[in-house]
Coordinates of C-alpha atoms and ligand atoms in Angstrom, one line a residue:
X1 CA 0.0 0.0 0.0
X2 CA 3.0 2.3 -0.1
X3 CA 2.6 5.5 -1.6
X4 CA -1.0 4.5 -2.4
X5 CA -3.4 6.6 -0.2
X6 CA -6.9 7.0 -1.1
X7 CA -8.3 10.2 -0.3
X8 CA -10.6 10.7 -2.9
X9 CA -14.3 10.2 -2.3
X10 CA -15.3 6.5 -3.0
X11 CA -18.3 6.4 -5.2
X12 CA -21.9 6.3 -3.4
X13 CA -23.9 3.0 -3.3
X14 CA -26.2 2.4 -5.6
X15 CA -29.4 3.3 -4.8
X16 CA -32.1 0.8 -4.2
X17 CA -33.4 -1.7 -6.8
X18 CA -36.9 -3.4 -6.8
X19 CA -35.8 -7.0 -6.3
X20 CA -36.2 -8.3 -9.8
X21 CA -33.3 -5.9 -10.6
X22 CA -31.2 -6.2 -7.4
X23 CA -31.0 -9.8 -7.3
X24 CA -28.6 -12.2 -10.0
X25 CA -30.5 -15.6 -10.4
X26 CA -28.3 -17.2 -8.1
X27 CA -29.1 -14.7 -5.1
X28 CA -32.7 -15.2 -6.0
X29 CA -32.6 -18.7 -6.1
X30 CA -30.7 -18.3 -2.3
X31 CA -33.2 -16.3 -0.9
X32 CA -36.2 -18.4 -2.2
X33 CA -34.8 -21.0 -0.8
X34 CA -34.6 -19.2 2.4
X35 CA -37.4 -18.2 2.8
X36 CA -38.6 -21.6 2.0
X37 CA -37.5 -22.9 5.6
X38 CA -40.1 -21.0 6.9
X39 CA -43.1 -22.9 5.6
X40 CA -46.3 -20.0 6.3
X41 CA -46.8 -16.5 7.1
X42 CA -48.3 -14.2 8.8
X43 CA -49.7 -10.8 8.4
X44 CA -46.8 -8.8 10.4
X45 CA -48.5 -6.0 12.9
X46 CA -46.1 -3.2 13.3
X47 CA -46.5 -0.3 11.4
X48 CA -42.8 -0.4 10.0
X49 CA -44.2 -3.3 8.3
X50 CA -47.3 -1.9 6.8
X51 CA -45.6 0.2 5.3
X52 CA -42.8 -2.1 4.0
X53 CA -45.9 -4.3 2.3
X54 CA -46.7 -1.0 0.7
X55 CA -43.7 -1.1 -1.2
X56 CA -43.7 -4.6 -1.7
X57 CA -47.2 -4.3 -3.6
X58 CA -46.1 -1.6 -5.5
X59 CA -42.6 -3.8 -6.9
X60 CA -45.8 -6.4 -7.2
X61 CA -44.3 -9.0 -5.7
X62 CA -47.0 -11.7 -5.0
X63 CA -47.1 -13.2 -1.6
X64 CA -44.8 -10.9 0.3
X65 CA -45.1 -8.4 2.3
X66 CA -41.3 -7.0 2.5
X67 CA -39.2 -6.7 0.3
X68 CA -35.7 -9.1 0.6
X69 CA -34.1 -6.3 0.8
X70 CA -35.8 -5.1 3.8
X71 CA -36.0 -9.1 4.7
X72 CA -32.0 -8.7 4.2
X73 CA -31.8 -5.3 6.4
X74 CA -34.0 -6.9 9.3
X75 CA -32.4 -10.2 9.3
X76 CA -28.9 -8.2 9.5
X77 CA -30.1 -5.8 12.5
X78 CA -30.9 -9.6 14.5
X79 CA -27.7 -11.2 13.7
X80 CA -25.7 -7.9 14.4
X81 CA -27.6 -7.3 18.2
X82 CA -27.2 -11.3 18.5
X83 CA -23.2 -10.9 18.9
X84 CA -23.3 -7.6 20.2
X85 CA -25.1 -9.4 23.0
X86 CA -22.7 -12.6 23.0
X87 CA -19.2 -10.2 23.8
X88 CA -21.2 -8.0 26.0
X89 CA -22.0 -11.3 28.3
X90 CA -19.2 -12.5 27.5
X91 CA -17.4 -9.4 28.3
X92 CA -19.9 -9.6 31.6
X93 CA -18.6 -13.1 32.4
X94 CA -14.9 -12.0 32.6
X95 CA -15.5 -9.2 34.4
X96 CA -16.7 -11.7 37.1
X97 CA -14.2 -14.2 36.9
X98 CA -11.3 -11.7 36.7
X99 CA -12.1 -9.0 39.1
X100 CA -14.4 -8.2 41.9
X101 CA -17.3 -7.2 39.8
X102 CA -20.0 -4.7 41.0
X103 CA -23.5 -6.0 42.1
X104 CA -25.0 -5.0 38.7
X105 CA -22.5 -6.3 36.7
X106 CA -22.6 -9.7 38.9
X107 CA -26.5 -9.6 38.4
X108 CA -26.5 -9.2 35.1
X109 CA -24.2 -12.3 34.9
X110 CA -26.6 -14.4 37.0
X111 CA -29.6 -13.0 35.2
X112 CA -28.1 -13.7 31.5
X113 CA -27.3 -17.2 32.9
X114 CA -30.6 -18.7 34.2
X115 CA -32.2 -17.1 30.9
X116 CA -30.0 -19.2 29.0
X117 CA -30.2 -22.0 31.1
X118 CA -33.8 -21.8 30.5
X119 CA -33.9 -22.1 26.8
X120 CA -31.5 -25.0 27.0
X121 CA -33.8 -26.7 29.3
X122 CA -36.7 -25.8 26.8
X123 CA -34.9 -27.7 24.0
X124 CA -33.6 -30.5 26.4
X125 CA -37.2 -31.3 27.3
X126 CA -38.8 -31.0 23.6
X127 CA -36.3 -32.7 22.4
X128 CA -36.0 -36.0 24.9
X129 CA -39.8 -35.9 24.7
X130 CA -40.7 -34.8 28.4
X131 CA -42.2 -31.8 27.7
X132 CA -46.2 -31.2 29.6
X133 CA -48.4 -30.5 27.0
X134 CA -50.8 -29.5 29.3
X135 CA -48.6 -27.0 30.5
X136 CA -51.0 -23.5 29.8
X137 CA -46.8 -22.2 29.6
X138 CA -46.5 -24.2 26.4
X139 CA -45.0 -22.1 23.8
X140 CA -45.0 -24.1 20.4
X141 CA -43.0 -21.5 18.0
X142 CA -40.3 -21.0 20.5
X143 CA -40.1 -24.7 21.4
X144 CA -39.7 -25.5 17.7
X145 CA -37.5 -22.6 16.8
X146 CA -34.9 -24.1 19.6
X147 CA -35.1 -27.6 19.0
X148 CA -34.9 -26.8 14.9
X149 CA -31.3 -25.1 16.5
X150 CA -30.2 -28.0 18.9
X151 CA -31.1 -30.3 16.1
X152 CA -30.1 -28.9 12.7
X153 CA -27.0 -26.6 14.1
X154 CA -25.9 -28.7 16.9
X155 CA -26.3 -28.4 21.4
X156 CA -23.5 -25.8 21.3
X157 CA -24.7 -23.9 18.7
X158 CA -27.7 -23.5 20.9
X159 CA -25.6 -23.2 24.2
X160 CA -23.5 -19.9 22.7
X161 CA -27.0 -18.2 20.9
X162 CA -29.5 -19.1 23.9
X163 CA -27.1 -16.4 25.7
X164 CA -27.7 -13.6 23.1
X165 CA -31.1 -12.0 24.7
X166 CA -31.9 -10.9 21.0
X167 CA -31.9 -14.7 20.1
X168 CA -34.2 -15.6 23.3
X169 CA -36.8 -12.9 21.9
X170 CA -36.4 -14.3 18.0
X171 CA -37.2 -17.9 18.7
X172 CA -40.4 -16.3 21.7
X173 CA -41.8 -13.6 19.8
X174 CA -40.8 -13.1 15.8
X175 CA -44.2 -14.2 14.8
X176 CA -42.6 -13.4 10.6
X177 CA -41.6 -17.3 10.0
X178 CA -39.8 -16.0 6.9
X179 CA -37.5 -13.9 9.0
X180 CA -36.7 -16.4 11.3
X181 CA -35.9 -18.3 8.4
X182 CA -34.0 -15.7 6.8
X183 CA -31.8 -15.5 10.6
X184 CA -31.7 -19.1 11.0
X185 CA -30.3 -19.7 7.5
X186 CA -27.6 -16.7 8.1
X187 CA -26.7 -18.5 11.4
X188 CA -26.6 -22.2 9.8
X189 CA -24.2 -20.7 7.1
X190 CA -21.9 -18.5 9.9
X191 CA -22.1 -21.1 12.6
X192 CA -18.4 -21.8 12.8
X193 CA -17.5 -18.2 12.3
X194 CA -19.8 -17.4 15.9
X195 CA -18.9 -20.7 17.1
X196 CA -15.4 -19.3 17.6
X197 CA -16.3 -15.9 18.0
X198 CA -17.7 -16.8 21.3
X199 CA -14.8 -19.3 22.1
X200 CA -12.3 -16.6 21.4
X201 CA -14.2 -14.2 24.2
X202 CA -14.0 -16.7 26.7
X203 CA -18.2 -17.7 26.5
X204 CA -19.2 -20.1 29.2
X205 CA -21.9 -22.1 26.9
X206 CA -20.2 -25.1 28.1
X207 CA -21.6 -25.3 31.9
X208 CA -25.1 -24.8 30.3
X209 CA -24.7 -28.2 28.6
X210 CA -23.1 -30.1 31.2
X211 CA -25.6 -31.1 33.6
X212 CA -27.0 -33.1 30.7
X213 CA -24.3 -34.9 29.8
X214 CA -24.4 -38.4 29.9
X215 CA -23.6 -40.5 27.1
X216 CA -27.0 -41.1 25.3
X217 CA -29.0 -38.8 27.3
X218 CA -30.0 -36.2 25.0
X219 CA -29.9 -37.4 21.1
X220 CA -26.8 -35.4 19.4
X221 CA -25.3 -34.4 22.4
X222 CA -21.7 -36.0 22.4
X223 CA -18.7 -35.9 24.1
X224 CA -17.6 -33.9 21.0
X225 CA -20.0 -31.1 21.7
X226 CA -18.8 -30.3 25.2
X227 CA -14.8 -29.7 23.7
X228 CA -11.8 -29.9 25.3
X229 CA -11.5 -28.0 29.0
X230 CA -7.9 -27.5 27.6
X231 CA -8.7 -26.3 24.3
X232 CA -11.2 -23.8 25.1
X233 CA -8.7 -22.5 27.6
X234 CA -6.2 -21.9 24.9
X235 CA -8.8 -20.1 22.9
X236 CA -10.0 -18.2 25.9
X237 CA -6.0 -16.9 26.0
X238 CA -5.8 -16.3 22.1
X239 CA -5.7 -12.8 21.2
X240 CA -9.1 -12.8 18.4
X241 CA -6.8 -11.7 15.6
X242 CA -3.7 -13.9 16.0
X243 CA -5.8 -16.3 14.4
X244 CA -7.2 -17.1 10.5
X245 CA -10.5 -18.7 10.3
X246 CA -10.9 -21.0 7.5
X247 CA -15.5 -21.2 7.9
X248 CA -15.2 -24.0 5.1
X249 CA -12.5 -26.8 6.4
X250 CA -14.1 -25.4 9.8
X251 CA -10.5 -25.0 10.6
X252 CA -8.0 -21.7 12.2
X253 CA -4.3 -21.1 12.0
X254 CA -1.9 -18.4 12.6
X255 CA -1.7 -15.5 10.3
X256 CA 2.1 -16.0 8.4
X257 CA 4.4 -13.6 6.3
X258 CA 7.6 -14.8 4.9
X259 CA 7.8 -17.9 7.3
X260 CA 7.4 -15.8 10.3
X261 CA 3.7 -15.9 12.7
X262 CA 2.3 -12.4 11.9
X263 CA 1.1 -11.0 16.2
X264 CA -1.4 -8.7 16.5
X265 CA -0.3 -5.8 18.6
X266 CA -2.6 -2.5 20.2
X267 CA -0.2 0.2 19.1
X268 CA 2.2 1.2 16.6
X269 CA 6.3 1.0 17.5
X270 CA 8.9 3.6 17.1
X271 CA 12.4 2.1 17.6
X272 CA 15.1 5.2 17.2
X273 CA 18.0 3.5 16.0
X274 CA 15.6 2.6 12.5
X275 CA 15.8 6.4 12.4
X276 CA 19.3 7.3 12.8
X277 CA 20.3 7.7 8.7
X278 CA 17.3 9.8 8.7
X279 CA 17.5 12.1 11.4
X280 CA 20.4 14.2 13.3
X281 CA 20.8 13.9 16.9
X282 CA 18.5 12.1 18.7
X283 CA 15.6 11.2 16.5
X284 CA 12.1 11.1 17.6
X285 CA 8.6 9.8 16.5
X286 CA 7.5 11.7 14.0
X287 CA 3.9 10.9 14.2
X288 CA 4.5 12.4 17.9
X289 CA 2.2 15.5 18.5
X290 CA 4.3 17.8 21.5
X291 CA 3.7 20.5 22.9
X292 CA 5.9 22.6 20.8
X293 CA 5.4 25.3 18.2
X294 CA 7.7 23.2 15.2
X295 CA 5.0 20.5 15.5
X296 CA 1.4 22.5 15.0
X297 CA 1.4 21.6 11.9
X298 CA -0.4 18.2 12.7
X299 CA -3.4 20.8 14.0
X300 CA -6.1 20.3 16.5
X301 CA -7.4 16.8 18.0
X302 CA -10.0 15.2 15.6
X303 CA -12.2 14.4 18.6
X304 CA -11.9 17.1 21.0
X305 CA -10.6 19.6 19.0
X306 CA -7.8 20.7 21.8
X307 CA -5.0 22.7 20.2
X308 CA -2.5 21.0 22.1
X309 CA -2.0 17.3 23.2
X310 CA -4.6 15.8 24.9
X311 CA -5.6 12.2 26.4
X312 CA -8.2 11.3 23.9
X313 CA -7.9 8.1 22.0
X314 CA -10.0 6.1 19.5
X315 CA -12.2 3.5 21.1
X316 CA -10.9 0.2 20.5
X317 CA -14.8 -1.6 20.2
X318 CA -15.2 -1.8 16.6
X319 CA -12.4 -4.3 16.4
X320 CA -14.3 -7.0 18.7
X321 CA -16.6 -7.0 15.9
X322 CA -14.3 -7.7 12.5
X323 CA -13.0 -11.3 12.3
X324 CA -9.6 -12.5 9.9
X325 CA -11.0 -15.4 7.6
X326 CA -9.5 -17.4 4.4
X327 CA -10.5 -14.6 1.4
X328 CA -9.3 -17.6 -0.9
X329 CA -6.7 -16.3 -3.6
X330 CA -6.5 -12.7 -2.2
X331 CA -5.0 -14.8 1.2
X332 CA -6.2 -13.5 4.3
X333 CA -9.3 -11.1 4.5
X334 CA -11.7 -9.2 7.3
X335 CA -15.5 -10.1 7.5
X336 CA -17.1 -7.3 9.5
X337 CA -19.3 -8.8 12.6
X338 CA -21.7 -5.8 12.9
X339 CA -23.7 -3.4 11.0
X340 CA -21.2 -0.5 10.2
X341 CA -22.5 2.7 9.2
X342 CA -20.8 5.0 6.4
X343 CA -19.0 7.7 8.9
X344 CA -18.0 5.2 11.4
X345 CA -14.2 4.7 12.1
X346 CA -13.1 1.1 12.6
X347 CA -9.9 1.1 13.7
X348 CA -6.2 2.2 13.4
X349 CA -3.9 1.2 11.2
X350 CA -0.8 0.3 13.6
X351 CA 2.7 -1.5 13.0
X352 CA 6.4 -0.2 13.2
X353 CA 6.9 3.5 12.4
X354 CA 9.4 3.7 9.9
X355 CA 11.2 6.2 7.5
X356 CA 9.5 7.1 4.3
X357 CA 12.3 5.7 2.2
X358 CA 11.5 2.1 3.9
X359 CA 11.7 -0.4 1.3
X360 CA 11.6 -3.6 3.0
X361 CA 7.8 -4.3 3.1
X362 CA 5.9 -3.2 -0.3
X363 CA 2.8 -5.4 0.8
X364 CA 1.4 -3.9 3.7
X365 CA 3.5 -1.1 4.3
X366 CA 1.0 2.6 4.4
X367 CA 2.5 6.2 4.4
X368 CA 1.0 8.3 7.1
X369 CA 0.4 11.0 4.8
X370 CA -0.1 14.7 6.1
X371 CA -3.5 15.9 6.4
X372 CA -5.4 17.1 3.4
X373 CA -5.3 20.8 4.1
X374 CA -1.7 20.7 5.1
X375 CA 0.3 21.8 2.0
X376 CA 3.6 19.7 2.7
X377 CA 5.0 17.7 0.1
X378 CA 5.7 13.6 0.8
X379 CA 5.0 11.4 3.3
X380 CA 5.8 11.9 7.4
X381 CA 6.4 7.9 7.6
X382 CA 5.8 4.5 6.7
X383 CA 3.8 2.0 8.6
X384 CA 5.1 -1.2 8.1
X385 CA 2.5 -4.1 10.1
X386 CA 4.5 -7.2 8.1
X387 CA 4.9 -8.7 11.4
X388 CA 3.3 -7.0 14.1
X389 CA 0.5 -4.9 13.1
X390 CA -3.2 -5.4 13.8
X391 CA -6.6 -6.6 11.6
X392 CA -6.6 -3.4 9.5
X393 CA -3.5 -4.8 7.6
X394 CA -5.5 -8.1 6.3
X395 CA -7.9 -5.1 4.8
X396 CA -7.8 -6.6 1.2
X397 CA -8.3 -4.2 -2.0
X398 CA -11.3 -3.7 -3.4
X399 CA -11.9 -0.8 -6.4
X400 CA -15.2 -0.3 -5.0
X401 CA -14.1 -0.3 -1.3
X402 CA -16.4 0.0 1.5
X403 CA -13.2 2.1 3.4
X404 CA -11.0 4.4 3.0
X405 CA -6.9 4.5 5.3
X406 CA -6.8 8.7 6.5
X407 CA -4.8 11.0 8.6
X408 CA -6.4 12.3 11.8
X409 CA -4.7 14.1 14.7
X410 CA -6.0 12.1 18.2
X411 CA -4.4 12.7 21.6
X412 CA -0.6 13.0 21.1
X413 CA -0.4 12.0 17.5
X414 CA -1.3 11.7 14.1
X415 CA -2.5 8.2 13.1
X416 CA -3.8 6.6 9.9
X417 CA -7.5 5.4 10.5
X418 CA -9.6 3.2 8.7
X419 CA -13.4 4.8 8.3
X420 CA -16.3 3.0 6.3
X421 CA -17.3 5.3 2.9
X422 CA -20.2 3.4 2.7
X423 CA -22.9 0.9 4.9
X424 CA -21.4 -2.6 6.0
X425 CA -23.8 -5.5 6.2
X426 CA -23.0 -7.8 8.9
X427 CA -20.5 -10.9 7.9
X428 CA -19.7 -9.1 4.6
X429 CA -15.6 -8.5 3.9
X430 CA -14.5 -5.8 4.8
X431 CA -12.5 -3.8 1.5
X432 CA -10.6 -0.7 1.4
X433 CA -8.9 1.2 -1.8
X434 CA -5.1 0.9 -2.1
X435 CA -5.1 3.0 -4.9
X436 CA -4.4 2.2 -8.6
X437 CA -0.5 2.4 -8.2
X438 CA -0.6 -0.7 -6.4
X439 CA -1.5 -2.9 -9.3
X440 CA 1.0 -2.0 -11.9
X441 CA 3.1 -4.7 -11.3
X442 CA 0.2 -7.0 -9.3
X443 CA -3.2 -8.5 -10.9
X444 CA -6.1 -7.1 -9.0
X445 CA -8.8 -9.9 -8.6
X446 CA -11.8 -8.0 -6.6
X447 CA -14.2 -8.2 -9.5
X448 CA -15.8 -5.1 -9.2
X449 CA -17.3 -3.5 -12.2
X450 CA -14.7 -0.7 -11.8
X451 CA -12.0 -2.3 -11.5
X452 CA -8.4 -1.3 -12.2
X453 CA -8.1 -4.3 -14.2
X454 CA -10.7 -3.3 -16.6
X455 CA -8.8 0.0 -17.5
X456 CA -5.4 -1.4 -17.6
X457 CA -7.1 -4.1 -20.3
X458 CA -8.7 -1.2 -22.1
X459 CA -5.4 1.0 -22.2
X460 CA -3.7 -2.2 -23.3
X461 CA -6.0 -2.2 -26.2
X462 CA -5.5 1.3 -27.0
X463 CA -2.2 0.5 -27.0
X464 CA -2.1 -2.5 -29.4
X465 CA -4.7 -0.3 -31.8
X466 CA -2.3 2.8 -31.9
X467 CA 1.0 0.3 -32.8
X468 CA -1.1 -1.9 -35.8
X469 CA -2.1 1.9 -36.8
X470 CA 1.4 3.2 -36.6
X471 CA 2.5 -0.2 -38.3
X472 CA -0.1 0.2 -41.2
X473 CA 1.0 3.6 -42.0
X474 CA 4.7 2.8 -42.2
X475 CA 4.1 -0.1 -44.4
X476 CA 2.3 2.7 -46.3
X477 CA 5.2 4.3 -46.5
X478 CA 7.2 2.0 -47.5
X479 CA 5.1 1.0 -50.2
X480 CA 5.1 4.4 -51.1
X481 CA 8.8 5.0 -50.9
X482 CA 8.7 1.5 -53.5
X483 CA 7.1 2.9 -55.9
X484 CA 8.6 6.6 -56.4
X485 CA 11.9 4.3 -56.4
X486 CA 10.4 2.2 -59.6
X487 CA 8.7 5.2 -60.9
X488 CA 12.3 6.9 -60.9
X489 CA 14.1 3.9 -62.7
X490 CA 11.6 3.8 -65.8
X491 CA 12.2 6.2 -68.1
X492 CA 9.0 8.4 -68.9
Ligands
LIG501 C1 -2.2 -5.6 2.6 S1 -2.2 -7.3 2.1 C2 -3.8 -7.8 2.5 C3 -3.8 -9.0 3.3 C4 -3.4 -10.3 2.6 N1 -4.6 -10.8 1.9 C5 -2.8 -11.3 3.5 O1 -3.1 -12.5 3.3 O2 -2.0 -10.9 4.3 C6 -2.2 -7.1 0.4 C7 -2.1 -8.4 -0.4 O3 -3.3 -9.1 -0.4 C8 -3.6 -9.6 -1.7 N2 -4.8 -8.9 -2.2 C9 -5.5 -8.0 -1.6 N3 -6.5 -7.6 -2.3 C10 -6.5 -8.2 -3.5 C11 -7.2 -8.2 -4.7 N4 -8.2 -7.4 -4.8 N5 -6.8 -9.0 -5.7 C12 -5.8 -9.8 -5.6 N6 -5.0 -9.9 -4.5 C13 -5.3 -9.1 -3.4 C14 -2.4 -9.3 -2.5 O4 -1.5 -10.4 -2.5 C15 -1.8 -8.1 -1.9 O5 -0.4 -8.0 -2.1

């Protein structure tokens, strides 16, 4: 990415299509077949929804009362608040077996646990075949939603979502079967991806599934279900983005550059002596912000808008929700875990701060560039991640990026962020623009209808049109030339 800042506005979505248009025949074919897993439906009730029928009987669409793309947007607002929900109990749970929590926080714990205890039981008892049908309790859709889970996507599957309070309410209340359907399906094909997700935050699902362990005592529960103590602990240690996760083979592994284990690190390194040819004296960070009238240049704080340093810093959130995945030939890639809104920064762009002339990593290597309205020529330094950095150098390129890598002045320095240009649907990879430089020598594979590839082929063609030109005219010549030649020989 060296030398290969996008600044430039990336192009606005497109707007909204009527389904017919939006969808290839392969999504459609996808999404009929989600909705098929949810046999029947019902009229929905809330007024969002009358209106969303509105537009579905103006695009004509018999039999539906949403569109899929508002299908798609709901379905994406459940899966997004059911693993906001999983880190913030898991994030509960540590809290409680790390520290001396408060009373809420402990309550909250305990609360979140008999909940999900609950549902576990729900499915335990449907399932074995105990369940009262007398009971005037007896709630069918939820009963069938959970053992549809603990059947189709496994006991732990169930054990990790039954903590998500958003996933208790889909299976009691969502009375649209097509949604659930549309969730369920998303879960189904993500499974692993949460699976570890929840592993990787140190989720307890495992005590909700042990006090019905015993070989043959629930059908599908085995040993395997329950994992290794061991293993779990290991994951439970494992920083989220030391590892790759390959959702196909079901499979992780350490990130690897060059035959060395890529670690994920919070901050960005300065070491002096990879300074010393550059600067005189004692060199310092130049991405340092002081105190002192040489350095105003880097202008006020982003966030507070202080003149001079301050203590603010970016909120380090966002990253709990991106996960590194196999992105196939492209290597390793980011799939976003939330909803991101265009506006939204999601993260810094850290590794070891290094001189501008740095030649030793032209893979992931990013100038910090000055500020847009700073009229300074070059760049201030080179972030170079190849072996520590953290998930925003797996960002792979996209020419119709959902990112873009700018300056911004926070706290005591200025740092490259990464901010979303446009919306990010939950489990989608995340992209960002390295700029067209970056693929002179390299073949771009994104596939985008923009793509740099597409312009080099069309400038190749120009090319090979201007030399048959240029070759047709000098063998005009030449034929020319012939001729006078002949015509000069014969005597008139
Ligand atoms: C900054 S790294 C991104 C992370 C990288 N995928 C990895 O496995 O470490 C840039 C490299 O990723 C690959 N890459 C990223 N985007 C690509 C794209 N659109 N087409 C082909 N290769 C891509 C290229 O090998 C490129 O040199």
């Amino acid at each position: 990415m060296t030398g290969s800042k996008s600044t430039t506005p990336e192009p606005l979505a497109p707007p909204p299509k009527t389904p017919d248009q939006s969808q290839s025949k392969k999504t459609r074919k996808r999404n009929r077949s989600e909705l098929e897993t949810s046999p029947t439906r019902k009229r929905p009730k809330t007024q969002n929804r009358a209106a969303s029928s509105e537009i579905c009987a103006e695009t004509n669409t018999p039999g539906l009362q949403l569109t899929y793309e508002e299908y798609h947007r709901q379905r994406d607002e459940i899966l997004s608040a059911i693993i906001f929900d999983l880190n913030h109990v898991a994030a509960t749970q540590k809290a409680c077996r790390e520290g001396a929590p408060d009373k809420i926080t402990k309550l909250s714990y305990q609360s979140q646990k008999t909940y999900a205890a609950l549902v576990v039981e729900r499915a335990a008892t449907r399932i074995s075949g105990c369940e009262d049908k007398f009971n005037p309790d007896y709630r069918e859709r939820e009963a069938h939603r959970l053992e549809m889970v603990a059947k189709k996507l496994g006991w732990r599957m169930l054990a990790i979502c039954a903590y998500a309070e958003s996933f208790r309410r889909l299976c009691r209340e969502e009375e649209d079967r097509w949604l659930w359907g549309c969730v369920y399906t998303k879960i189904r094909d993500f499974a692993y991806n949460i699976e570890l997700q929840a592993c990787l935050h140190a989720l307890d699902w495992r005590s909700l599934l042990l006090p019905y362990w015993k070989e043959g005592s629930l059908p599908g529960l085995k040993k395997e279900a329950l994992g290794s103590k061991k293993k779990l602990a290991e994951l439970a240690s494992t920083r989220p983005h030391d590892i790759v996760i390959d959702p196909v083979k079901k499979t992780f592994r350490n990130p690897v550059y060059k035959n060395r284990i890529q670690r994920d690190v919070d901050a960005s390194t300065f070491d002096p002596s990879d300074w010393v040819a550059e600067q005189k004296g004692d060199p310092r960070d130049p991405t340092l912000r002081e105190n002192d009238a040489k350095f105003t240049w880097y202008g006020s704080c982003d966030l507070c808008a202080s003149p001079g340093v301050c203590s603010c810093r970016l909120k380090r959130s966002p990253s709990d929700y991106v996960q590194l995945v196999e992105a196939g030939t492209k290597g390793v890639g980011v799939r976003a875990l939330a909803n991101f809104k265009a506006g939204d920064i999601l993260g810094e762009f850290v590794g070891k701060i290094m001189p501008p002339n740095y030649r030793d990593d032209n893979v992931y290597a990013l100038e910090v560039q000055p500020k847009t309205w700073q009229r300074i020529d070059g760049s201030i330094a080179l972030i170079s991640p190849k072996e520590y950095g953290n998930w925003t150098r797996y960002l792979n390129h996209s020419c119709d990026a959902h990112t873009v890598f700018d300056a911004r002045t926070v706290g005591d320095r200025v740092i490259m962020t990464v901010e979303a240009r446009k919306d990010i649907a939950i489990f989608e990879e995340i992209t960002v623009n390295y700029g067209n430089g970056y693929w002179t020598t390299r073949t771009c594979r994104c596939g985008a209808e923009n793509c740099v590839e597409e312009v080099k082929k069309e400038k190749e063609r120009k090319r090979r049109e201007k030399e048959a030109a240029q070759r047709m005219i000098e063998e005009e010549e030449k034929e020319k030339n012939k001729k006078k030649k002949k015509s000069k020989k014969q005597p008139s």
